[in-house]
Coordinates of C-alpha atoms and ligand atoms in Angstrom, one line a residue:
X1 CA 0.0 0.0 0.0
X2 CA 2.8 2.4 1.0
X3 CA 4.7 1.5 -2.1
X4 CA 1.6 2.0 -4.3
X5 CA 1.1 5.4 -2.7
X6 CA 4.7 6.3 -3.3
X7 CA 4.4 5.2 -6.9
X8 CA 1.3 7.3 -7.4
X9 CA 3.0 10.3 -5.9
X10 CA 6.0 9.8 -8.1
X11 CA 3.8 9.4 -11.2
X12 CA 2.0 12.6 -10.4
X13 CA 5.3 14.4 -9.8
X14 CA 6.7 13.2 -13.1
X15 CA 3.6 14.3 -14.9
X16 CA 3.7 17.7 -13.2
X17 CA 7.5 18.2 -13.7
X18 CA 7.8 17.0 -17.3
X19 CA 4.3 17.9 -18.4
X20 CA 3.6 14.4 -19.6
X21 CA 1.1 14.4 -22.5
X22 CA -2.3 13.4 -21.3
X23 CA -4.8 12.4 -24.0
X24 CA -7.7 13.1 -21.6
X25 CA -6.7 16.7 -21.7
X26 CA -6.8 16.7 -25.5
X27 CA -10.1 14.9 -26.1
X28 CA -12.3 18.0 -26.7
X29 CA -15.9 17.4 -25.6
X30 CA -15.0 13.8 -24.4
X31 CA -12.5 15.1 -21.9
X32 CA -13.4 14.8 -18.3
X33 CA -13.3 18.1 -16.4
X34 CA -9.9 19.5 -15.7
X35 CA -8.7 23.0 -14.9
X36 CA -7.4 24.5 -18.2
X37 CA -3.8 25.7 -18.1
X38 CA -3.2 29.4 -18.0
X39 CA -2.7 30.3 -21.7
X40 CA -2.2 34.0 -20.8
X41 CA 0.1 33.6 -17.8
X42 CA -2.5 35.1 -15.4
X43 CA -2.8 33.5 -11.9
X44 CA -6.4 32.4 -11.4
X45 CA -6.4 33.0 -7.6
X46 CA -8.2 36.1 -6.5
X47 CA -5.6 39.0 -6.1
X48 CA -4.8 39.7 -2.5
X49 CA -6.3 43.1 -2.4
X50 CA -9.6 41.9 -3.8
X51 CA -12.6 39.8 -3.0
X52 CA -15.1 38.3 -5.5
X53 CA -18.4 39.8 -4.5
X54 CA -20.6 38.3 -7.3
X55 CA -20.2 35.9 -10.2
X56 CA -22.1 34.2 -13.0
X57 CA -21.4 30.8 -14.6
X58 CA -22.7 29.0 -17.6
X59 CA -21.8 25.3 -17.2
X60 CA -21.9 22.2 -19.5
X61 CA -23.4 19.1 -17.8
X62 CA -20.9 16.6 -16.3
X63 CA -19.5 13.5 -17.9
X64 CA -22.2 11.3 -19.5
X65 CA -22.7 8.0 -21.3
X66 CA -22.7 8.2 -25.1
X67 CA -25.6 9.7 -27.0
X68 CA -27.6 6.9 -28.9
X69 CA -25.8 7.8 -32.2
X70 CA -22.3 7.3 -30.8
X71 CA -23.5 4.3 -28.7
X72 CA -24.5 2.6 -32.0
X73 CA -20.9 3.3 -33.2
X74 CA -19.5 1.5 -30.1
X75 CA -21.8 -1.5 -30.7
X76 CA -20.7 -1.6 -34.4
X77 CA -17.0 -1.7 -33.3
X78 CA -17.8 -4.5 -30.9
X79 CA -19.6 -6.4 -33.6
X80 CA -16.7 -6.0 -35.9
X81 CA -14.1 -7.1 -33.3
X82 CA -16.2 -10.1 -32.3
X83 CA -17.4 -11.2 -35.7
X84 CA -13.9 -11.8 -37.0
X85 CA -11.2 -14.4 -36.4
X86 CA -7.8 -12.7 -36.0
X87 CA -4.8 -12.2 -33.9
X88 CA -4.2 -8.9 -32.1
X89 CA -0.6 -8.0 -31.0
X90 CA 1.1 -5.7 -28.6
X91 CA -0.9 -2.5 -27.8
X92 CA -4.0 -4.0 -29.4
X93 CA -3.9 -7.3 -27.6
X94 CA -6.8 -6.1 -25.4
X95 CA -9.2 -5.8 -28.3
X96 CA -10.5 -9.4 -28.4
X97 CA -11.5 -9.1 -24.8
X98 CA -12.9 -5.6 -24.9
X99 CA -16.6 -5.2 -24.3
X100 CA -18.8 -2.1 -24.7
X101 CA -18.7 -0.2 -21.3
X102 CA -22.4 0.1 -20.9
X103 CA -24.1 -2.4 -18.7
X104 CA -27.7 -1.1 -18.8
X105 CA -28.1 -0.3 -22.5
X106 CA -31.8 0.7 -22.5
X107 CA -31.1 3.2 -19.7
X108 CA -27.6 4.6 -19.6
X109 CA -27.0 6.3 -22.9
X110 CA -27.5 10.1 -22.5
X111 CA -27.4 10.1 -18.7
X112 CA -24.6 11.2 -16.4
X113 CA -21.9 8.8 -15.3
X114 CA -20.8 8.6 -11.7
X115 CA -17.8 10.7 -12.8
X116 CA -20.2 13.4 -14.1
X117 CA -22.1 13.3 -10.8
X118 CA -18.8 13.6 -8.9
X119 CA -17.6 16.5 -11.1
X120 CA -20.8 18.5 -10.4
X121 CA -20.7 17.8 -6.7
X122 CA -17.1 18.9 -6.5
X123 CA -17.8 22.1 -8.4
X124 CA -20.4 22.9 -5.7
X125 CA -17.9 22.3 -3.0
X126 CA -15.3 24.3 -4.7
X127 CA -17.5 27.3 -5.4
X128 CA -18.9 27.3 -1.9
X129 CA -15.4 27.5 -0.5
X130 CA -14.1 29.9 -3.2
X131 CA -16.8 32.5 -2.7
X132 CA -18.4 31.8 0.7
X133 CA -21.5 33.6 -0.5
X134 CA -24.4 31.5 0.9
X135 CA -24.5 31.4 4.7
X136 CA -25.6 28.1 6.2
X137 CA -29.3 27.8 6.3
X138 CA -29.9 30.0 3.2
X139 CA -31.8 28.8 0.2
X140 CA -30.0 28.8 -3.2
X141 CA -31.6 29.0 -6.7
X142 CA -29.9 27.7 -9.9
X143 CA -31.1 27.6 -13.5
X144 CA -30.8 24.6 -15.8
X145 CA -31.8 23.5 -19.3
X146 CA -34.4 20.8 -18.8
X147 CA -32.8 17.6 -20.1
X148 CA -32.2 15.1 -17.4
X149 CA -28.4 15.1 -17.5
X150 CA -28.4 18.9 -17.2
X151 CA -30.9 19.0 -14.3
X152 CA -29.0 16.2 -12.6
X153 CA -25.8 18.2 -12.9
X154 CA -27.5 21.1 -11.2
X155 CA -28.8 18.9 -8.5
X156 CA -25.4 17.3 -7.7
X157 CA -23.9 20.8 -7.8
X158 CA -26.5 21.9 -5.2
X159 CA -25.8 18.8 -3.0
X160 CA -22.1 19.9 -2.9
X161 CA -22.8 23.6 -2.5
X162 CA -25.3 23.3 0.2
X163 CA -23.8 20.4 2.2
X164 CA -22.7 22.6 5.1
X165 CA -23.8 21.5 8.5
X166 CA -26.9 19.5 8.8
X167 CA -30.3 21.0 8.2
X168 CA -32.3 17.8 8.1
X169 CA -34.2 18.8 11.1
X170 CA -35.1 22.2 9.5
X171 CA -36.4 21.4 6.1
X172 CA -37.1 25.0 4.9
X173 CA -33.5 25.8 5.4
X174 CA -30.6 25.2 3.0
X175 CA -33.0 24.3 0.2
X176 CA -31.7 24.1 -3.4
X177 CA -34.2 25.4 -6.0
X178 CA -33.8 24.4 -9.6
X179 CA -35.5 26.5 -12.3
X180 CA -35.6 24.0 -15.2
X181 CA -36.1 25.7 -18.6
X182 CA -37.5 24.0 -21.7
X183 CA -34.5 22.4 -23.4
X184 CA -33.7 22.7 -27.1
X185 CA -37.1 24.1 -28.1
X186 CA -37.7 26.8 -30.7
X187 CA -40.4 28.8 -28.9
X188 CA -38.5 30.4 -26.1
X189 CA -36.1 32.2 -28.4
X190 CA -33.4 34.2 -26.5
X191 CA -35.2 33.6 -23.2
X192 CA -33.5 30.2 -22.8
X193 CA -30.4 28.4 -21.8
X194 CA -30.4 26.7 -25.2
X195 CA -30.9 29.8 -27.4
X196 CA -29.2 28.2 -30.4
X197 CA -32.4 26.2 -31.0
X198 CA -34.4 29.4 -30.9
X199 CA -32.5 31.2 -33.8
X200 CA -33.6 29.8 -37.2
X201 CA -30.7 31.5 -39.0
X202 CA -28.0 29.9 -36.8
X203 CA -28.0 26.6 -38.6
X204 CA -27.2 28.3 -41.9
X205 CA -24.0 29.8 -40.3
X206 CA -22.8 26.4 -39.1
X207 CA -19.8 25.3 -41.2
X208 CA -18.6 22.6 -38.9
X209 CA -18.4 20.1 -41.8
X210 CA -14.8 21.4 -42.0
X211 CA -14.1 19.1 -39.1
X212 CA -15.2 16.1 -41.1
X213 CA -13.0 17.0 -44.0
X214 CA -10.0 17.4 -41.6
X215 CA -10.7 14.0 -40.0
X216 CA -10.4 12.4 -43.4
X217 CA -6.8 13.7 -43.6
X218 CA -5.5 11.7 -40.6
X219 CA -7.9 8.8 -39.6
X220 CA -6.9 6.5 -42.5
X221 CA -3.2 6.9 -41.7
X222 CA -3.8 6.0 -38.1
X223 CA -5.8 2.9 -39.1
X224 CA -2.9 1.8 -41.4
X225 CA -0.5 2.1 -38.5
X226 CA -2.7 0.2 -36.1
X227 CA -3.4 -2.5 -38.6
X228 CA 0.3 -3.6 -38.3
X229 CA -0.8 -5.1 -35.0
X230 CA -3.6 -7.1 -36.4
X231 CA -3.5 -10.3 -38.4
X232 CA -6.9 -11.1 -40.1
X233 CA -8.7 -7.9 -39.4
X234 CA -8.5 -4.3 -40.8
X235 CA -9.6 -1.2 -38.9
X236 CA -10.7 1.7 -40.9
X237 CA -11.2 5.5 -40.5
X238 CA -14.5 5.3 -38.7
X239 CA -13.2 2.7 -36.3
X240 CA -10.4 5.1 -35.4
X241 CA -12.9 7.8 -34.7
X242 CA -14.8 5.6 -32.4
X243 CA -11.7 4.3 -30.6
X244 CA -10.4 7.8 -30.0
X245 CA -13.8 8.8 -28.5
X246 CA -13.6 5.7 -26.3
X247 CA -10.5 7.0 -24.6
X248 CA -12.4 9.7 -22.7
X249 CA -15.8 8.0 -22.5
X250 CA -14.5 4.7 -21.2
X251 CA -12.2 6.5 -18.7
X252 CA -15.2 8.3 -17.4
X253 CA -17.5 5.3 -17.2
X254 CA -15.1 2.8 -15.7
X255 CA -11.6 4.3 -15.4
X256 CA -10.4 2.1 -18.2
X257 CA -7.8 4.0 -20.3
X258 CA -6.6 1.3 -22.6
X259 CA -7.9 3.2 -25.7
X260 CA -5.9 6.2 -24.5
X261 CA -2.7 4.3 -24.7
X262 CA -2.8 3.1 -28.3
X263 CA -2.6 6.5 -30.1
X264 CA 0.4 8.7 -30.4
X265 CA 0.7 12.3 -29.3
X266 CA 0.4 13.7 -32.8
X267 CA -2.7 11.6 -33.4
X268 CA -4.3 13.1 -30.3
X269 CA -3.4 16.6 -31.5
X270 CA -5.2 15.9 -34.8
X271 CA -8.2 14.5 -33.0
X272 CA -8.4 17.5 -30.7
X273 CA -8.0 19.9 -33.7
X274 CA -10.9 18.3 -35.5
X275 CA -13.0 19.1 -32.3
X276 CA -11.6 22.6 -32.3
X277 CA -12.8 23.1 -35.9
X278 CA -16.2 21.6 -35.1
X279 CA -16.9 24.0 -32.3
X280 CA -15.2 27.1 -33.8
X281 CA -17.2 26.8 -37.0
X282 CA -20.3 25.2 -35.6
X283 CA -21.1 27.2 -32.5
X284 CA -18.1 29.4 -31.9
X285 CA -16.7 32.6 -33.5
X286 CA -16.6 31.0 -36.9
X287 CA -20.4 30.8 -37.1
X288 CA -21.6 34.4 -37.9
X289 CA -24.7 33.9 -35.7
X290 CA -23.0 32.5 -32.6
X291 CA -22.4 35.9 -31.0
X292 CA -26.0 36.8 -31.7
X293 CA -27.1 33.6 -29.8
X294 CA -24.6 34.0 -26.9
X295 CA -25.2 37.7 -26.4
X296 CA -28.5 37.6 -24.4
X297 CA -26.9 35.5 -21.6
X298 CA -23.9 37.9 -21.5
X299 CA -26.2 41.0 -21.5
X300 CA -28.3 39.5 -18.7
X301 CA -25.5 38.6 -16.4
X302 CA -23.6 41.8 -17.1
X303 CA -26.6 43.7 -15.9
X304 CA -26.7 41.7 -12.7
X305 CA -22.9 42.1 -12.1
X306 CA -23.0 45.8 -12.7
X307 CA -25.9 46.4 -10.3
X308 CA -25.3 43.7 -7.6
X309 CA -26.5 43.5 -4.9
X310 CA -30.2 43.8 -5.5
X311 CA -29.7 43.3 -9.1
X312 CA -33.3 43.0 -10.2
X313 CA -33.6 45.6 -12.9
X314 CA -37.1 46.8 -12.2
X315 CA -39.7 46.3 -14.9
X316 CA -41.5 43.0 -14.4
X317 CA -38.7 41.5 -12.3
X318 CA -39.9 39.5 -9.4
X319 CA -36.8 38.0 -8.0
X320 CA -33.4 39.1 -6.7
X321 CA -30.9 36.4 -7.9
X322 CA -28.2 35.2 -5.6
X323 CA -24.7 36.7 -5.8
X324 CA -23.6 33.5 -7.6
X325 CA -25.8 32.9 -10.7
X326 CA -25.4 29.4 -11.9
X327 CA -26.8 28.3 -15.3
X328 CA -26.4 24.8 -16.6
X329 CA -26.7 23.8 -20.3
X330 CA -25.1 21.8 -23.1
X331 CA -21.7 22.0 -24.9
X332 CA -23.0 23.9 -27.9
X333 CA -24.3 26.8 -25.9
X334 CA -20.9 27.7 -24.4
X335 CA -19.0 28.7 -27.6
X336 CA -21.7 31.3 -28.4
X337 CA -20.9 33.0 -25.1
X338 CA -17.2 33.0 -26.1
X339 CA -18.1 34.5 -29.5
X340 CA -20.3 37.1 -27.8
X341 CA -17.5 38.1 -25.5
X342 CA -15.1 38.5 -28.5
X343 CA -12.4 36.4 -26.8
X344 CA -10.4 33.6 -28.3
X345 CA -11.0 35.2 -31.7
X346 CA -8.7 38.1 -31.2
X347 CA -5.1 37.4 -31.0
X348 CA -1.9 39.2 -31.2
X349 CA -0.7 36.4 -33.4
X350 CA -1.9 37.5 -36.8
X351 CA -3.2 34.9 -39.2
X352 CA -4.4 32.5 -36.4
X353 CA -8.1 33.3 -36.9
X354 CA -10.3 32.2 -38.5
X355 CA -8.8 28.7 -37.8
X356 CA -7.2 27.0 -40.7
X357 CA -9.4 24.1 -41.9
X358 CA -6.3 22.1 -42.7
X359 CA -3.5 22.9 -40.3
X360 CA -3.5 23.4 -36.5
X361 CA -1.7 26.5 -35.4
X362 CA 0.0 26.0 -32.0
X363 CA -0.6 29.7 -31.3
X364 CA -4.4 29.4 -31.2
X365 CA -6.0 29.9 -27.8
X366 CA -9.4 28.6 -28.9
X367 CA -9.1 24.9 -27.7
X368 CA -12.3 22.8 -27.3
X369 CA -10.7 20.8 -24.6
X370 CA -10.3 24.0 -22.4
X371 CA -14.0 25.0 -23.0
X372 CA -16.4 22.1 -23.7
X373 CA -14.8 19.4 -21.7
X374 CA -17.5 17.8 -19.5
X375 CA -18.5 20.4 -16.9
X376 CA -16.7 23.0 -19.0
X377 CA -17.7 26.5 -18.0
X378 CA -17.5 30.2 -18.7
X379 CA -17.5 32.4 -15.6
X380 CA -17.6 36.1 -15.0
X381 CA -16.4 37.2 -11.6
X382 CA -16.9 40.7 -10.2
X383 CA -13.9 41.7 -8.0
X384 CA -14.1 44.3 -5.4
X385 CA -10.5 45.6 -4.8
X386 CA -8.7 47.9 -2.6
X387 CA -6.1 50.2 -4.2
X388 CA -3.2 48.3 -2.6
X389 CA -2.3 44.8 -1.5
X390 CA -2.7 44.3 2.2
X391 CA 0.2 45.4 4.3
X392 CA 2.4 42.8 5.9
X393 CA 1.9 44.3 9.4
X394 CA -1.7 44.6 10.5
X395 CA -2.7 46.4 13.6
X396 CA -5.6 44.9 15.6
X397 CA -7.7 47.0 18.0
X398 CA -9.3 44.9 20.8
X399 CA -12.8 44.0 19.9
X400 CA -12.7 44.9 16.2
X401 CA -12.5 42.4 13.4
X402 CA -10.2 44.0 10.7
X403 CA -12.1 44.5 7.4
X404 CA -11.2 42.0 4.8
X405 CA -9.5 42.9 1.5
X406 CA -11.8 44.5 -1.0
X407 CA -14.5 45.5 1.5
X408 CA -13.4 49.1 2.2
X409 CA -15.7 52.0 1.2
X410 CA -13.3 53.0 -1.6
X411 CA -13.1 49.6 -3.1
X412 CA -13.4 49.6 -6.9
X413 CA -15.2 46.9 -9.1
X414 CA -13.5 44.9 -11.8
X415 CA -14.5 41.9 -13.9
X416 CA -12.5 38.8 -14.9
X417 CA -13.5 36.0 -17.3
X418 CA -12.5 32.5 -16.2
X419 CA -12.9 29.6 -18.5
X420 CA -12.4 26.1 -17.0
X421 CA -10.7 28.0 -14.1
X422 CA -8.1 29.8 -16.3
X423 CA -8.3 33.6 -16.6
X424 CA -8.9 34.9 -20.1
X425 CA -8.3 38.7 -20.5
X426 CA -11.1 40.9 -21.8
X427 CA -9.7 42.2 -25.1
X428 CA -8.1 45.6 -24.6
X429 CA -9.2 45.9 -21.0
X430 CA -6.8 44.3 -18.5
X431 CA -5.6 47.3 -16.4
X432 CA -7.0 46.1 -13.1
X433 CA -5.6 43.7 -10.4
X434 CA -4.9 40.3 -11.8
X435 CA -5.4 41.6 -15.4
X436 CA -9.0 42.3 -14.6
X437 CA -11.1 44.9 -16.5
X438 CA -12.6 47.8 -14.6
X439 CA -16.4 47.5 -14.4
X440 CA -17.1 50.6 -16.6
X441 CA -14.7 49.2 -19.2
X442 CA -16.3 45.9 -19.1
X443 CA -19.8 47.3 -19.6
X444 CA -18.5 49.4 -22.6
X445 CA -16.9 46.2 -24.0
X446 CA -20.2 44.3 -23.7
X447 CA -22.1 47.2 -25.4
X448 CA -19.6 47.2 -28.2
X449 CA -20.0 43.4 -28.6
X450 CA -23.8 43.9 -28.6
X451 CA -23.3 46.0 -31.8
X452 CA -21.4 43.1 -33.3
X453 CA -24.0 40.5 -32.2
X454 CA -26.9 42.5 -33.5
X455 CA -30.5 42.3 -32.6
X456 CA -31.5 38.6 -31.9
X457 CA -35.0 38.8 -33.4
X458 CA -33.8 40.6 -36.6
X459 CA -30.6 38.6 -37.2
X460 CA -32.2 35.3 -36.5
X461 CA -35.0 36.0 -38.9
X462 CA -37.8 36.2 -36.4
X463 CA -39.5 39.4 -37.4
X464 CA -43.2 39.1 -37.0
X465 CA -43.0 35.7 -35.1
X466 CA -45.4 35.7 -32.2
X467 CA -43.6 36.0 -28.8
X468 CA -40.1 36.2 -30.3
X469 CA -37.8 37.9 -27.9
X470 CA -34.1 38.8 -27.8
X471 CA -34.0 39.2 -24.0
X472 CA -33.1 36.6 -21.4
X473 CA -34.8 37.6 -18.1
X474 CA -35.1 34.2 -16.4
X475 CA -32.7 35.3 -13.6
X476 CA -35.1 38.0 -12.4
X477 CA -38.4 36.4 -13.3
X478 CA -39.0 33.4 -11.1
X479 CA -41.1 31.5 -11.6
X480 CA -40.8 32.1 -15.4
X481 CA -43.8 31.4 -17.6
X482 CA -42.0 28.5 -19.3
X483 CA -40.0 27.0 -16.5
X484 CA -40.7 24.1 -14.3
X485 CA -39.3 25.0 -10.9
X486 CA -38.6 22.4 -8.3
X487 CA -37.1 22.3 -4.9
X488 CA -34.4 20.0 -3.8
X489 CA -33.7 19.5 -0.2
X490 CA -30.0 19.6 0.3
X491 CA -28.7 17.6 2.0
X492 CA -31.4 15.1 1.0
X493 CA -33.6 13.8 3.7
X494 CA -32.1 10.4 4.1
X495 CA -31.6 10.6 7.8
X496 CA -29.8 7.9 9.7
X497 CA -32.1 5.2 11.0
X498 CA -30.4 3.5 13.9
X499 CA -30.1 -0.3 13.0
X500 CA -32.0 -2.6 15.2
X501 CA -34.2 -0.1 17.0
Ligands
LIG601 C1 -19.9 -10.5 -39.8 O1 -19.3 -11.4 -40.7 C2 -20.1 -11.8 -41.8 C3 -19.4 -12.9 -42.6 O2 -18.1 -12.7 -42.7 C4 -20.5 -10.6 -42.6 O3 -21.3 -10.9 -43.6 C5 -21.1 -9.5 -41.7 O4 -21.3 -8.3 -42.4 C6 -20.3 -9.2 -40.5 N1 -21.0 -8.3 -39.5 C7 -20.4 -7.3 -39.0 C8 -21.2 -6.5 -38.1 O5 -19.3 -6.9 -39.3
LIG602 C1 -36.4 28.7 1.9 O1 -37.5 28.6 1.0 C2 -38.6 28.0 1.7 C3 -39.7 27.7 0.7 O2 -39.9 28.8 -0.2 C4 -39.1 29.1 2.7 O3 -40.2 28.6 3.4 C5 -38.0 29.3 3.7 O4 -38.3 30.4 4.6 C6 -36.7 29.7 3.0 N1 -35.6 29.7 3.9 C7 -34.7 30.7 4.0 C8 -33.7 30.5 5.1 O5 -34.8 31.7 3.3
LIG603 C1 -40.7 25.6 -34.5 O1 -40.7 24.2 -34.9 C2 -41.9 23.8 -35.4 C3 -41.9 22.3 -35.7 O2 -40.7 22.0 -36.4 C4 -42.2 24.6 -36.7 O3 -43.4 24.2 -37.2 C5 -42.2 26.1 -36.4 O4 -42.4 26.9 -37.5 C6 -40.9 26.5 -35.6 N1 -41.0 27.9 -35.2 C7 -40.1 28.8 -35.4 C8 -40.4 30.2 -34.9 O5 -39.1 28.6 -36.1
LIG604 C1 -15.4 0.7 -41.6 O1 -15.9 -0.6 -41.4 C2 -17.2 -0.7 -40.9 C3 -17.5 -2.2 -40.7 O2 -16.4 -3.0 -40.7 C4 -18.2 -0.1 -41.9 O3 -19.5 -0.2 -41.4 C5 -17.8 1.3 -42.2 O4 -18.6 1.9 -43.2 C6 -16.3 1.4 -42.6 N1 -16.0 2.8 -42.6 C7 -15.2 3.4 -43.6 C8 -14.9 4.8 -43.6 O5 -14.9 2.7 -44.6
LIG605 C1 -13.6 36.3 -35.6 O1 -12.5 36.6 -36.4 C2 -12.9 36.6 -37.8 C3 -11.6 36.9 -38.6 O2 -10.7 37.6 -38.0 C4 -13.9 37.7 -38.0 O3 -14.3 37.8 -39.4 C5 -15.1 37.4 -37.2 O4 -16.1 38.5 -37.2 C6 -14.7 37.3 -35.7 N1 -15.9 36.7 -35.0 C7 -16.4 37.3 -33.9 C8 -17.5 36.7 -33.2 O5 -15.9 38.4 -33.4
LIG606 C1 -31.4 45.5 -1.1 O1 -32.4 44.7 -0.7 C2 -32.5 44.5 0.7 C3 -33.6 43.5 1.0 O2 -34.7 43.7 0.2 C4 -32.7 45.9 1.3 O3 -32.7 45.8 2.7 C5 -31.6 46.8 0.9 O4 -31.8 48.1 1.4 C6 -31.4 46.9 -0.6 N1 -30.2 47.6 -1.0 C7 -30.2 48.5 -1.9 C8 -28.8 49.1 -2.2 O5 -31.1 48.8 -2.6
LIG607 C1 -44.4 43.5 -18.1 O1 -45.3 42.5 -18.5 C2 -46.4 42.9 -19.3 C3 -47.3 41.7 -19.5 O2 -46.7 40.5 -19.6 C4 -45.8 43.4 -20.6 O3 -46.9 43.9 -21.5 C5 -44.8 44.6 -20.4 O4 -44.2 45.0 -21.6 C6 -43.7 44.1 -19.4 N1 -42.9 45.3 -19.0 C7 -41.6 45.2 -19.0 C8 -40.9 46.4 -18.6 O5 -40.9 44.2 -19.3
LIG608 C1 -47.2 33.2 -27.1 O1 -47.2 33.1 -25.7 C2 -48.5 32.9 -25.1 C3 -48.4 33.1 -23.6 O2 -47.3 32.4 -23.1 C4 -49.0 31.5 -25.5 O3 -50.3 31.3 -25.0 C5 -49.1 31.4 -27.0 O4 -49.4 30.1 -27.4 C6 -47.7 31.8 -27.6 N1 -47.8 31.9 -29.1 C7 -47.1 31.2 -29.9 C8 -47.3 31.3 -31.4 O5 -46.2 30.4 -29.5

């Protein structure tokens, strides 16, 4: 046991010191959650003279089983491997004994894996500790697109976030409330956590087929290399696609990483770049309608951050959202927020964007693995900062708790964007502590981006459509006309029953 621990520690040290290549951090949307590396050299911890006093997140659901389409691909691979008589050598020697890692086929596809549940719970724990916003006993409301895996992610998040002390004897306290929005429908328009489905023009801007073309340039070569280890069976390009997907998915289902080990670093980089092209041109800055679709969320949370506390903006608002606004959705609704923000498509490296359809440029900072991994998220944090870092000698007067950093009357407000933990600077606005953007500068930036995004109703081609709206107001209208709100007791009421009594 001690030897095993030592080995694990050593392996971790080696990985940290030598940056060993990890396919699970280059698997795009099949990657389990990991903190993205700092691509801009900015420390993600809150600067010492600041405190985060409000934040808004948009989060992809946690790791899940395959969707039915890719599940069919796994089954086809299994049939091919089982239907043939052949000898598999070396790195492929495991193929004859490999079975599809789904043990409840009618049920599991589409739903969270235990890894996904754990990722969501851990995010709840991490944000509770990071911000310390919700005192024990308080209720906490989150918003989720309505598909089961997204709602489940929000519920596991709440379990982690609200698991503080024990409120089982006080059921009205420490309640989690989930506002579940209709998912992937076309009648809620921008007032949705899946607005891409509410914008008819958006599909026409999707040129993600570039990813398919790119895959055709490398998958056949990989199959030919692997086939040297097989006598009596030939893998082809589609088998390679399925097997690379299985690295991440099987790791998440059962911890089995054998598919991760059979491909080379360059092969993973090609696989990752195909995902980058898919998201960049499908739902990211390469689709001319992405910014339009992502802007309503950005506009709504910018309004909340600019006016917090008591952010409800008047009008028909009925609800004051918490200082931490959590919204849960699907992968394809994160890149539009990136496009709306105008980040990852502006680079000092000329010629990087739009992404080349045929050649990965190492200078690009748009990386699908750092955005749409499972539980991937875009966060905006509002920092309240003193003018100077705290002094190294602090005088205490008996009976008076010294005010914490960022809470003085003169504290100024700033915004930072954090994507999968890493700080991504606001273009042209990074003069504040920790490369943050002063609040007025951020509001100006968002206004300028609004002009690029254009009017949702008009650009999406919804003029004259009944109820069409370009405004997302679900954070201040609770209950919303379309949502199904439900309450989750957290921690759940599974009180200990003494055995034998
Ligand atoms: C299984 O093998 C038979 C005979 O070789 C072939 O006709 C059939 O298409 C194969 N099925 C699959 C799923 O590969
Ligand atoms: C939490 O919400 C419940 C139900 O709406 C309410 O009865 C209770 O007072 C709230 N508790 C707190 C601490 O706000
Ligand atoms: C929504 O989808 C339905 C069914 O496909 C279609 O009939 C309707 O025209 C769509 N509405 C809009 C606003 O695109
Ligand atoms: C690869 O082989 C499978 C079955 O062996 C077949 O269904 C599939 O169409 C092939 N794909 C390509 C790209 O040839
Ligand atoms: C991304 O960059 C390209 C080329 O530089 C530009 O045409 C496009 O408008 C940009 N997209 C966004 C959303 O800013
Ligand atoms: C915010 O709302 C609380 C509770 O409704 C109220 O006591 C407080 O005065 C409000 N603060 C501001 C700045 O409006
Ligand atoms: C408030 O709601 C009413 C009825 O739904 C609507 O007519 C009105 O425009 C809304 N006002 C604002 C400021 O949103
Ligand atoms: C518009 O919204 C109203 C109220 O929610 C609803 O009754 C009506 O069916 C909607 N109209 C269309 C065309 O969706």
